[in-house]
């Protein structure tokens, strides 16, 4: 527990931020995210899903309901939803959306508006996909690190003799 923060319900959010940074594909700023992620990219359930959705909704309404807002939650939390009537009405009017996802790739596509991309049999992603851009950037960083570690050391200087040159 970290005071008001418990568990790892922000781990998917952190991964989305990393993937956005690596790919150079921006994330929409009108969507909140909650959900834990495992090592397979599967979104896991979190506690307090109703409170998290309603809290974000309340903040959005205070800022002005002239825009559309959304929240991404774990698919496995859908059965736990018991939202107040005000939230349900906003969903019906199209002013608030709730997306339930099972994988990081599903959420990534929603957050970026760009297909995350599915690897083919050889592990290659469609060129325009977020995942292809992530892989390209990781290869670029790997090459930079390889080049840095293989560079030649600077030429050695001769030791100073203590004599002043004229």
PDB file of N, CA and C in Angstrom, residues 12-85:
ATOM      1  N   UNK A  12      -0.920  -0.930 -16.008  1.00  0.00           N
ATOM      2  CA  UNK A  12      -1.239  -0.863 -17.439  1.00  0.00           C
ATOM      3  C   UNK A  12      -1.043   0.559 -17.952  1.00  0.00           C
ATOM      4  N   UNK A  13      -1.397   1.541 -17.139  1.00  0.00           N
ATOM      5  CA  UNK A  13      -1.236   2.947 -17.520  1.00  0.00           C
ATOM      6  C   UNK A  13       0.227   3.268 -17.775  1.00  0.00           C
ATOM      7  N   UNK A  14       1.092   2.774 -16.910  1.00  0.00           N
ATOM      8  CA  UNK A  14       2.532   3.000 -17.071  1.00  0.00           C
ATOM      9  C   UNK A  14       3.042   2.350 -18.353  1.00  0.00           C
ATOM     10  N   UNK A  15       2.551   1.154 -18.648  1.00  0.00           N
ATOM     11  CA  UNK A  15       2.970   0.476 -19.875  1.00  0.00           C
ATOM     12  C   UNK A  15       2.480   1.223 -21.112  1.00  0.00           C
ATOM     13  N   UNK A  16       1.249   1.735 -21.081  1.00  0.00           N
ATOM     14  CA  UNK A  16       0.752   2.531 -22.211  1.00  0.00           C
ATOM     15  C   UNK A  16       1.638   3.753 -22.440  1.00  0.00           C
ATOM     16  N   UNK A  17       2.053   4.410 -21.373  1.00  0.00           N
ATOM     17  CA  UNK A  17       2.917   5.594 -21.497  1.00  0.00           C
ATOM     18  C   UNK A  17       4.260   5.221 -22.115  1.00  0.00           C
ATOM     19  N   UNK A  18       4.832   4.103 -21.698  1.00  0.00           N
ATOM     20  CA  UNK A  18       6.105   3.654 -22.273  1.00  0.00           C
ATOM     21  C   UNK A  18       5.960   3.322 -23.759  1.00  0.00           C
ATOM     22  N   UNK A  19       4.901   2.609 -24.110  1.00  0.00           N
ATOM     23  CA  UNK A  19       4.687   2.239 -25.513  1.00  0.00           C
ATOM     24  C   UNK A  19       4.438   3.470 -26.376  1.00  0.00           C
ATOM     25  N   UNK A  20       3.731   4.446 -25.847  1.00  0.00           N
ATOM     26  CA  UNK A  20       3.506   5.697 -26.571  1.00  0.00           C
ATOM     27  C   UNK A  20       4.827   6.421 -26.799  1.00  0.00           C
ATOM     28  N   UNK A  21       5.643   6.487 -25.772  1.00  0.00           N
ATOM     29  CA  UNK A  21       6.935   7.170 -25.885  1.00  0.00           C
ATOM     30  C   UNK A  21       7.843   6.472 -26.893  1.00  0.00           C
ATOM     31  N   UNK A  22       7.914   5.160 -26.816  1.00  0.00           N
ATOM     32  CA  UNK A  22       8.771   4.413 -27.743  1.00  0.00           C
ATOM     33  C   UNK A  22       8.283   4.517 -29.184  1.00  0.00           C
ATOM     34  N   UNK A  23       6.982   4.464 -29.378  1.00  0.00           N
ATOM     35  CA  UNK A  23       6.429   4.475 -30.738  1.00  0.00           C
ATOM     36  C   UNK A  23       6.329   5.876 -31.323  1.00  0.00           C
ATOM     37  N   UNK A  24       6.283   6.881 -30.453  1.00  0.00           N
ATOM     38  CA  UNK A  24       6.064   8.244 -30.928  1.00  0.00           C
ATOM     39  C   UNK A  24       4.608   8.519 -31.264  1.00  0.00           C
ATOM     40  N   UNK A  25       3.716   7.603 -30.901  1.00  0.00           N
ATOM     41  CA  UNK A  25       2.284   7.765 -31.158  1.00  0.00           C
ATOM     42  C   UNK A  25       1.640   8.324 -29.886  1.00  0.00           C
ATOM     43  N   UNK A  26       1.045   9.517 -29.966  1.00  0.00           N
ATOM     44  CA  UNK A  26       0.479  10.133 -28.756  1.00  0.00           C
ATOM     45  C   UNK A  26      -0.775   9.422 -28.250  1.00  0.00           C
ATOM     46  N   UNK A  27      -1.001   9.573 -26.964  1.00  0.00           N
ATOM     47  CA  UNK A  27      -2.177   9.016 -26.298  1.00  0.00           C
ATOM     48  C   UNK A  27      -3.220  10.118 -26.138  1.00  0.00           C
ATOM     49  N   UNK A  28      -4.473   9.769 -26.399  1.00  0.00           N
ATOM     50  CA  UNK A  28      -5.575  10.719 -26.199  1.00  0.00           C
ATOM     51  C   UNK A  28      -5.635  11.113 -24.724  1.00  0.00           C
ATOM     52  N   UNK A  29      -5.862  12.385 -24.470  1.00  0.00           N
ATOM     53  CA  UNK A  29      -5.832  12.895 -23.104  1.00  0.00           C
ATOM     54  C   UNK A  29      -7.201  12.969 -22.430  1.00  0.00           C
ATOM     55  N   UNK A  30      -8.229  12.485 -23.089  1.00  0.00           N
ATOM     56  CA  UNK A  30      -9.570  12.514 -22.498  1.00  0.00           C
ATOM     57  C   UNK A  30     -10.014  11.147 -21.984  1.00  0.00           C
ATOM     58  N   UNK A  31      -9.058  10.221 -21.870  1.00  0.00           N
ATOM     59  CA  UNK A  31      -9.379   8.859 -21.449  1.00  0.00           C
ATOM     60  C   UNK A  31      -8.562   8.499 -20.212  1.00  0.00           C
ATOM     61  N   UNK A  32      -9.256   8.069 -19.159  1.00  0.00           N
ATOM     62  CA  UNK A  32      -8.587   7.574 -17.954  1.00  0.00           C
ATOM     63  C   UNK A  32      -8.401   6.067 -18.090  1.00  0.00           C
ATOM     64  N   UNK A  33      -7.411   5.539 -17.389  1.00  0.00           N
ATOM     65  CA  UNK A  33      -7.103   4.114 -17.481  1.00  0.00           C
ATOM     66  C   UNK A  33      -6.886   3.545 -16.083  1.00  0.00           C
ATOM     67  N   UNK A  34      -7.406   2.359 -15.861  1.00  0.00           N
ATOM     68  CA  UNK A  34      -7.071   1.607 -14.665  1.00  0.00           C
ATOM     69  C   UNK A  34      -6.979   0.144 -15.053  1.00  0.00           C
ATOM     70  N   UNK A  35      -6.142  -0.577 -14.369  1.00  0.00           N
ATOM     71  CA  UNK A  35      -5.992  -2.002 -14.642  1.00  0.00           C
ATOM     72  C   UNK A  35      -4.575  -2.463 -14.412  1.00  0.00           C
ATOM     73  N   UNK A  36      -4.470  -3.623 -13.870  1.00  0.00           N
ATOM     74  CA  UNK A  36      -3.185  -4.272 -13.662  1.00  0.00           C
ATOM     75  C   UNK A  36      -2.851  -5.054 -14.929  1.00  0.00           C
ATOM     76  N   UNK A  37      -1.567  -5.254 -15.183  1.00  0.00           N
ATOM     77  CA  UNK A  37      -1.162  -6.027 -16.360  1.00  0.00           C
ATOM     78  C   UNK A  37      -0.173  -7.104 -15.926  1.00  0.00           C
ATOM     79  N   UNK A  38      -0.297  -8.291 -16.527  1.00  0.00           N
ATOM     80  CA  UNK A  38       0.670  -9.347 -16.222  1.00  0.00           C
ATOM     81  C   UNK A  38       1.733  -9.421 -17.313  1.00  0.00           C
ATOM     82  N   UNK A  39       2.650 -10.367 -17.183  1.00  0.00           N
ATOM     83  CA  UNK A  39       3.781 -10.470 -18.108  1.00  0.00           C
ATOM     84  C   UNK A  39       3.376 -10.898 -19.512  1.00  0.00           C
ATOM     85  N   UNK A  40       2.131 -11.285 -19.714  1.00  0.00           N
ATOM     86  CA  UNK A  40       1.644 -11.684 -21.029  1.00  0.00           C
ATOM     87  C   UNK A  40       0.832 -10.580 -21.704  1.00  0.00           C
ATOM     88  N   UNK A  41       0.760  -9.414 -21.069  1.00  0.00           N
ATOM     89  CA  UNK A  41      -0.002  -8.303 -21.625  1.00  0.00           C
ATOM     90  C   UNK A  41      -1.491  -8.409 -21.388  1.00  0.00           C
ATOM     91  N   UNK A  42      -1.880  -9.284 -20.477  1.00  0.00           N
ATOM     92  CA  UNK A  42      -3.293  -9.456 -20.143  1.00  0.00           C
ATOM     93  C   UNK A  42      -3.670  -8.485 -19.024  1.00  0.00           C
ATOM     94  N   UNK A  43      -4.802  -7.821 -19.195  1.00  0.00           N
ATOM     95  CA  UNK A  43      -5.282  -6.875 -18.192  1.00  0.00           C
ATOM     96  C   UNK A  43      -6.004  -7.655 -17.100  1.00  0.00           C
ATOM     97  N   UNK A  44      -5.624  -7.378 -15.870  1.00  0.00           N
ATOM     98  CA  UNK A  44      -6.168  -8.089 -14.715  1.00  0.00           C
ATOM     99  C   UNK A  44      -7.101  -7.177 -13.906  1.00  0.00           C
ATOM    100  N   UNK A  45      -7.994  -7.771 -13.131  1.00  0.00           N
ATOM    101  CA  UNK A  45      -8.960  -6.976 -12.369  1.00  0.00           C
ATOM    102  C   UNK A  45      -8.304  -6.116 -11.289  1.00  0.00           C
ATOM    103  N   UNK A  46      -9.028  -5.075 -10.912  1.00  0.00           N
ATOM    104  CA  UNK A  46      -8.564  -4.145  -9.879  1.00  0.00           C
ATOM    105  C   UNK A  46      -9.702  -3.911  -8.885  1.00  0.00           C
ATOM    106  N   UNK A  47      -9.368  -3.365  -7.751  1.00  0.00           N
ATOM    107  CA  UNK A  47     -10.379  -3.032  -6.749  1.00  0.00           C
ATOM    108  C   UNK A  47     -10.901  -1.623  -6.956  1.00  0.00           C
ATOM    109  N   UNK A  48     -12.091  -1.362  -6.436  1.00  0.00           N
ATOM    110  CA  UNK A  48     -12.657  -0.020  -6.455  1.00  0.00           C
ATOM    111  C   UNK A  48     -13.009   0.509  -7.827  1.00  0.00           C
ATOM    112  N   UNK A  49     -13.409  -0.362  -8.742  1.00  0.00           N
ATOM    113  CA  UNK A  49     -13.663   0.072 -10.116  1.00  0.00           C
ATOM    114  C   UNK A  49     -14.774   1.120 -10.190  1.00  0.00           C
ATOM    115  N   UNK A  50     -15.843   0.947  -9.422  1.00  0.00           N
ATOM    116  CA  UNK A  50     -16.944   1.923  -9.457  1.00  0.00           C
ATOM    117  C   UNK A  50     -16.489   3.291  -8.973  1.00  0.00           C
ATOM    118  N   UNK A  51     -15.739   3.315  -7.885  1.00  0.00           N
ATOM    119  CA  UNK A  51     -15.247   4.572  -7.326  1.00  0.00           C
ATOM    120  C   UNK A  51     -14.296   5.272  -8.288  1.00  0.00           C
ATOM    121  N   UNK A  52     -13.476   4.500  -8.979  1.00  0.00           N
ATOM    122  CA  UNK A  52     -12.521   5.087  -9.934  1.00  0.00           C
ATOM    123  C   UNK A  52     -13.258   5.703 -11.127  1.00  0.00           C
ATOM    124  N   UNK A  53     -14.221   4.987 -11.658  1.00  0.00           N
ATOM    125  CA  UNK A  53     -14.997   5.513 -12.789  1.00  0.00           C
ATOM    126  C   UNK A  53     -15.760   6.762 -12.361  1.00  0.00           C
ATOM    127  N   UNK A  54     -16.465   6.687 -11.257  1.00  0.00           N
ATOM    128  CA  UNK A  54     -17.274   7.820 -10.799  1.00  0.00           C
ATOM    129  C   UNK A  54     -16.410   9.016 -10.411  1.00  0.00           C
ATOM    130  N   UNK A  55     -15.240   8.757  -9.848  1.00  0.00           N
ATOM    131  CA  UNK A  55     -14.326   9.849  -9.508  1.00  0.00           C
ATOM    132  C   UNK A  55     -13.856  10.592 -10.746  1.00  0.00           C
ATOM    133  N   UNK A  56     -13.474   9.848 -11.789  1.00  0.00           N
ATOM    134  CA  UNK A  56     -13.046  10.484 -13.035  1.00  0.00           C
ATOM    135  C   UNK A  56     -14.220  11.222 -13.677  1.00  0.00           C
ATOM    136  N   UNK A  57     -15.373  10.595 -13.669  1.00  0.00           N
ATOM    137  CA  UNK A  57     -16.573  11.226 -14.224  1.00  0.00           C
ATOM    138  C   UNK A  57     -16.850  12.564 -13.533  1.00  0.00           C
ATOM    139  N   UNK A  58     -16.791  12.582 -12.212  1.00  0.00           N
ATOM    140  CA  UNK A  58     -17.050  13.818 -11.455  1.00  0.00           C
ATOM    141  C   UNK A  58     -16.062  14.917 -11.821  1.00  0.00           C
ATOM    142  N   UNK A  59     -14.790  14.563 -11.958  1.00  0.00           N
ATOM    143  CA  UNK A  59     -13.772  15.547 -12.359  1.00  0.00           C
ATOM    144  C   UNK A  59     -14.092  16.092 -13.748  1.00  0.00           C
ATOM    145  N   UNK A  60     -14.455  15.216 -14.661  1.00  0.00           N
ATOM    146  CA  UNK A  60     -14.788  15.636 -16.032  1.00  0.00           C
ATOM    147  C   UNK A  60     -15.971  16.595 -16.045  1.00  0.00           C
ATOM    148  N   UNK A  61     -16.992  16.304 -15.261  1.00  0.00           N
ATOM    149  CA  UNK A  61     -18.186  17.150 -15.238  1.00  0.00           C
ATOM    150  C   UNK A  61     -17.873  18.523 -14.634  1.00  0.00           C
ATOM    151  N   UNK A  62     -16.985  18.560 -13.660  1.00  0.00           N
ATOM    152  CA  UNK A  62     -16.585  19.852 -13.079  1.00  0.00           C
ATOM    153  C   UNK A  62     -15.806  20.688 -14.081  1.00  0.00           C
ATOM    154  N   UNK A  63     -15.055  20.026 -14.957  1.00  0.00           N
ATOM    155  CA  UNK A  63     -14.253  20.743 -15.952  1.00  0.00           C
ATOM    156  C   UNK A  63     -15.113  21.227 -17.107  1.00  0.00           C
ATOM    157  N   UNK A  64     -16.273  20.675 -17.262  1.00  0.00           N
ATOM    158  CA  UNK A  64     -17.145  21.067 -18.368  1.00  0.00           C
ATOM    159  C   UNK A  64     -17.478  19.873 -19.226  1.00  0.00           C
ATOM    160  N   UNK A  65     -18.745  19.639 -19.394  1.00  0.00           N
ATOM    161  CA  UNK A  65     -19.193  18.457 -20.124  1.00  0.00           C
ATOM    162  C   UNK A  65     -19.317  18.705 -21.619  1.00  0.00           C
ATOM    163  N   UNK A  66     -18.613  19.713 -22.148  1.00  0.00           N
ATOM    164  CA  UNK A  66     -18.715  19.981 -23.580  1.00  0.00           C
ATOM    165  C   UNK A  66     -17.831  19.055 -24.404  1.00  0.00           C
ATOM    166  N   UNK A  67     -17.033  18.232 -23.756  1.00  0.00           N
ATOM    167  CA  UNK A  67     -16.187  17.273 -24.468  1.00  0.00           C
ATOM    168  C   UNK A  67     -16.659  15.866 -24.116  1.00  0.00           C
ATOM    169  N   UNK A  68     -16.131  14.905 -24.823  1.00  0.00           N
ATOM    170  CA  UNK A  68     -16.451  13.516 -24.549  1.00  0.00           C
ATOM    171  C   UNK A  68     -15.287  12.892 -23.790  1.00  0.00           C
ATOM    172  N   UNK A  69     -15.594  12.158 -22.739  1.00  0.00           N
ATOM    173  CA  UNK A  69     -14.577  11.526 -21.909  1.00  0.00           C
ATOM    174  C   UNK A  69     -14.819  10.026 -21.876  1.00  0.00           C
ATOM    175  N   UNK A  70     -13.780   9.293 -21.474  1.00  0.00           N
ATOM    176  CA  UNK A  70     -13.899   7.839 -21.411  1.00  0.00           C
ATOM    177  C   UNK A  70     -12.970   7.288 -20.344  1.00  0.00           C
ATOM    178  N   UNK A  71     -13.204   6.046 -20.010  1.00  0.00           N
ATOM    179  CA  UNK A  71     -12.341   5.331 -19.081  1.00  0.00           C
ATOM    180  C   UNK A  71     -12.166   3.911 -19.612  1.00  0.00           C
ATOM    181  N   UNK A  72     -10.956   3.393 -19.451  1.00  0.00           N
ATOM    182  CA  UNK A  72     -10.657   2.006 -19.822  1.00  0.00           C
ATOM    183  C   UNK A  72     -10.512   1.218 -18.530  1.00  0.00           C
ATOM    184  N   UNK A  73     -11.251   0.118 -18.450  1.00  0.00           N
ATOM    185  CA  UNK A  73     -11.209  -0.746 -17.268  1.00  0.00           C
ATOM    186  C   UNK A  73     -10.941  -2.186 -17.711  1.00  0.00           C
ATOM    187  N   UNK A  74     -10.560  -3.048 -16.781  1.00  0.00           N
ATOM    188  CA  UNK A  74     -10.398  -4.466 -17.118  1.00  0.00           C
ATOM    189  C   UNK A  74     -11.744  -5.111 -17.462  1.00  0.00           C
ATOM    190  N   UNK A  75     -11.759  -5.921 -18.495  1.00  0.00           N
ATOM    191  CA  UNK A  75     -12.960  -6.671 -18.875  1.00  0.00           C
ATOM    192  C   UNK A  75     -13.461  -7.493 -17.687  1.00  0.00           C
ATOM    193  N   UNK A  76     -12.537  -8.019 -16.917  1.00  0.00           N
ATOM    194  CA  UNK A  76     -12.899  -8.873 -15.782  1.00  0.00           C
ATOM    195  C   UNK A  76     -13.592  -8.113 -14.653  1.00  0.00           C
ATOM    196  N   UNK A  77     -13.650  -6.788 -14.719  1.00  0.00           N
ATOM    197  CA  UNK A  77     -14.354  -5.989 -13.714  1.00  0.00           C
ATOM    198  C   UNK A  77     -15.773  -5.603 -14.136  1.00  0.00           C
ATOM    199  N   UNK A  78     -16.181  -5.922 -15.344  1.00  0.00           N
ATOM    200  CA  UNK A  78     -17.498  -5.504 -15.846  1.00  0.00           C
ATOM    201  C   UNK A  78     -18.627  -5.999 -14.942  1.00  0.00           C
ATOM    202  N   UNK A  79     -18.525  -7.213 -14.456  1.00  0.00           N
ATOM    203  CA  UNK A  79     -19.584  -7.766 -13.593  1.00  0.00           C
ATOM    204  C   UNK A  79     -19.695  -7.039 -12.259  1.00  0.00           C
ATOM    205  N   UNK A  80     -18.687  -6.243 -11.900  1.00  0.00           N
ATOM    206  CA  UNK A  80     -18.689  -5.521 -10.624  1.00  0.00           C
ATOM    207  C   UNK A  80     -19.269  -4.116 -10.748  1.00  0.00           C
ATOM    208  N   UNK A  81     -19.658  -3.709 -11.953  1.00  0.00           N
ATOM    209  CA  UNK A  81     -20.123  -2.335 -12.155  1.00  0.00           C
ATOM    210  C   UNK A  81     -21.509  -2.105 -11.556  1.00  0.00           C
ATOM    211  N   UNK A  82     -21.579  -1.058 -10.742  1.00  0.00           N
ATOM    212  CA  UNK A  82     -22.844  -0.584 -10.163  1.00  0.00           C
ATOM    213  C   UNK A  82     -22.715   0.928 -10.087  1.00  0.00           C
ATOM    214  N   UNK A  83     -22.860   1.570 -11.226  1.00  0.00           N
ATOM    215  CA  UNK A  83     -22.595   3.003 -11.342  1.00  0.00           C
ATOM    216  C   UNK A  83     -23.836   3.835 -11.059  1.00  0.00           C
ATOM    217  N   UNK A  84     -23.596   5.051 -10.582  1.00  0.00           N
ATOM    218  CA  UNK A  84     -24.710   5.954 -10.282  1.00  0.00           C
ATOM    219  C   UNK A  84     -25.416   6.357 -11.580  1.00  0.00           C
ATOM    220  N   UNK A  85     -26.677   6.733 -11.447  1.00  0.00           N
ATOM    221  CA  UNK A  85     -27.535   7.061 -12.592  1.00  0.00           C
ATOM    222  C   UNK A  85     -26.948   8.164 -13.462  1.00  0.00           C
TER     223      UNK A  85
END
